[in-house]
Short mmCIF file of C-alpha atoms in Angstrom, two decimals:
data_model
loop_
_atom_site.label_atom_id
_atom_site.label_comp_id
_atom_site.label_asym_id
_atom_site.label_seq_id
_atom_site.Cartn_x
_atom_site.Cartn_y
_atom_site.Cartn_z
CA MET R 864 42.15 -13.98 -1.85
CA LYS R 865 40.52 -11.51 -4.22
CA ALA R 866 37.56 -13.88 -4.76
CA CYS R 867 37.03 -14.17 -0.99
CA VAL R 868 36.97 -10.39 -0.60
CA ILE R 869 34.50 -9.97 -3.46
CA GLY R 870 32.36 -12.85 -2.15
CA GLY R 871 32.35 -11.39 1.36
CA PHE R 872 31.42 -7.97 0.05
CA ALA R 873 28.56 -9.48 -1.98
CA LEU R 874 27.23 -11.29 1.11
CA LEU R 875 27.34 -8.07 3.13
CA MET R 876 25.45 -6.22 0.40
CA LEU R 877 22.76 -8.92 0.25
CA ALA R 878 22.44 -9.01 4.03
CA GLY R 879 21.93 -5.25 4.07
CA CYS R 880 18.99 -5.54 1.69
CA THR R 881 17.04 -8.10 3.71
CA SER R 882 14.31 -7.21 6.15
CA THR R 883 13.12 -8.99 9.25
CA GLY R 884 9.62 -7.57 8.83
CA GLY R 885 9.42 -6.71 12.51
CA TYR R 886 8.57 -3.02 12.12
CA GLN R 887 4.86 -2.34 12.38
CA THR R 888 2.76 0.61 13.42
CA ALA R 889 -0.84 0.94 14.51
CA ALA R 890 -1.60 3.18 11.50
CA LYS R 891 -2.61 1.27 8.39
CA SER R 892 -3.78 2.33 4.96
CA GLU R 893 -7.05 1.33 3.44
CA ILE R 894 -8.97 2.39 0.35
CA ASP R 895 -10.80 5.70 0.77
CA TRP R 896 -14.18 4.55 -0.53
CA ASP R 897 -15.75 7.99 -0.05
CA LYS R 898 -13.24 9.53 -2.47
CA VAL R 899 -13.58 6.60 -4.91
CA ASN R 900 -17.37 6.94 -5.00
CA GLN R 901 -17.16 10.74 -5.38
CA VAL R 902 -14.80 10.50 -8.36
CA GLU R 903 -16.80 7.72 -10.02
CA ARG R 904 -20.10 9.62 -9.61
CA SER R 905 -18.50 12.72 -11.08
CA ALA R 906 -17.10 10.75 -14.02
CA ALA R 907 -20.45 9.08 -14.70
CA THR R 908 -22.20 12.43 -15.14
CA GLY R 909 -19.86 13.28 -18.01
CA SER R 910 -20.01 9.81 -19.59
CA ASN R 911 -16.41 9.14 -18.57
CA ARG R 912 -14.98 5.92 -17.20
CA VAL R 913 -12.48 5.66 -14.35
CA ILE R 914 -9.89 2.90 -14.20
CA TRP R 915 -8.18 2.86 -10.82
CA VAL R 916 -4.50 1.96 -11.00
CA ASN R 917 -3.70 3.26 -7.52
CA PRO R 918 -6.92 3.97 -5.64
CA PRO R 919 -6.83 6.73 -3.01
CA LEU R 920 -5.76 5.55 0.44
CA LYS R 921 -6.41 6.90 3.89
CA GLU R 922 -4.58 6.25 7.14
CA VAL R 923 -6.59 4.51 9.85
CA GLU R 924 -5.74 3.43 13.38
CA ARG R 925 -6.26 -0.26 13.94
CA ASN R 926 -5.40 -2.52 16.87
CA ASN R 927 -6.03 -5.74 14.98
CA PRO R 928 -4.36 -6.03 11.52
CA SER R 929 -7.09 -8.45 10.38
CA GLU R 930 -9.62 -5.58 10.36
CA SER R 931 -8.60 -4.52 6.85
CA ASN R 932 -11.33 -3.26 4.52
CA ASN R 933 -9.31 -3.22 1.30
CA GLY R 934 -11.03 -4.78 -1.65
CA SER R 935 -14.60 -4.64 -0.35
CA GLN R 936 -16.94 -1.83 0.46
#
């Protein structure tokens, strides 16, 4: 009996952590290339190098999710 209760509780916990992926909005994030270029130009004048771990993002409205511009300028 105790094993069934623990097993049931574990299943409920796992079910609570899953997502259907159905929530979407029209606002998407994409790389803010203006900010990236500004920072890299500024760094180049002082002989510094920038390594982007998390590049700056900006919110954009998009009707079609395939219109992403991440990864290319």
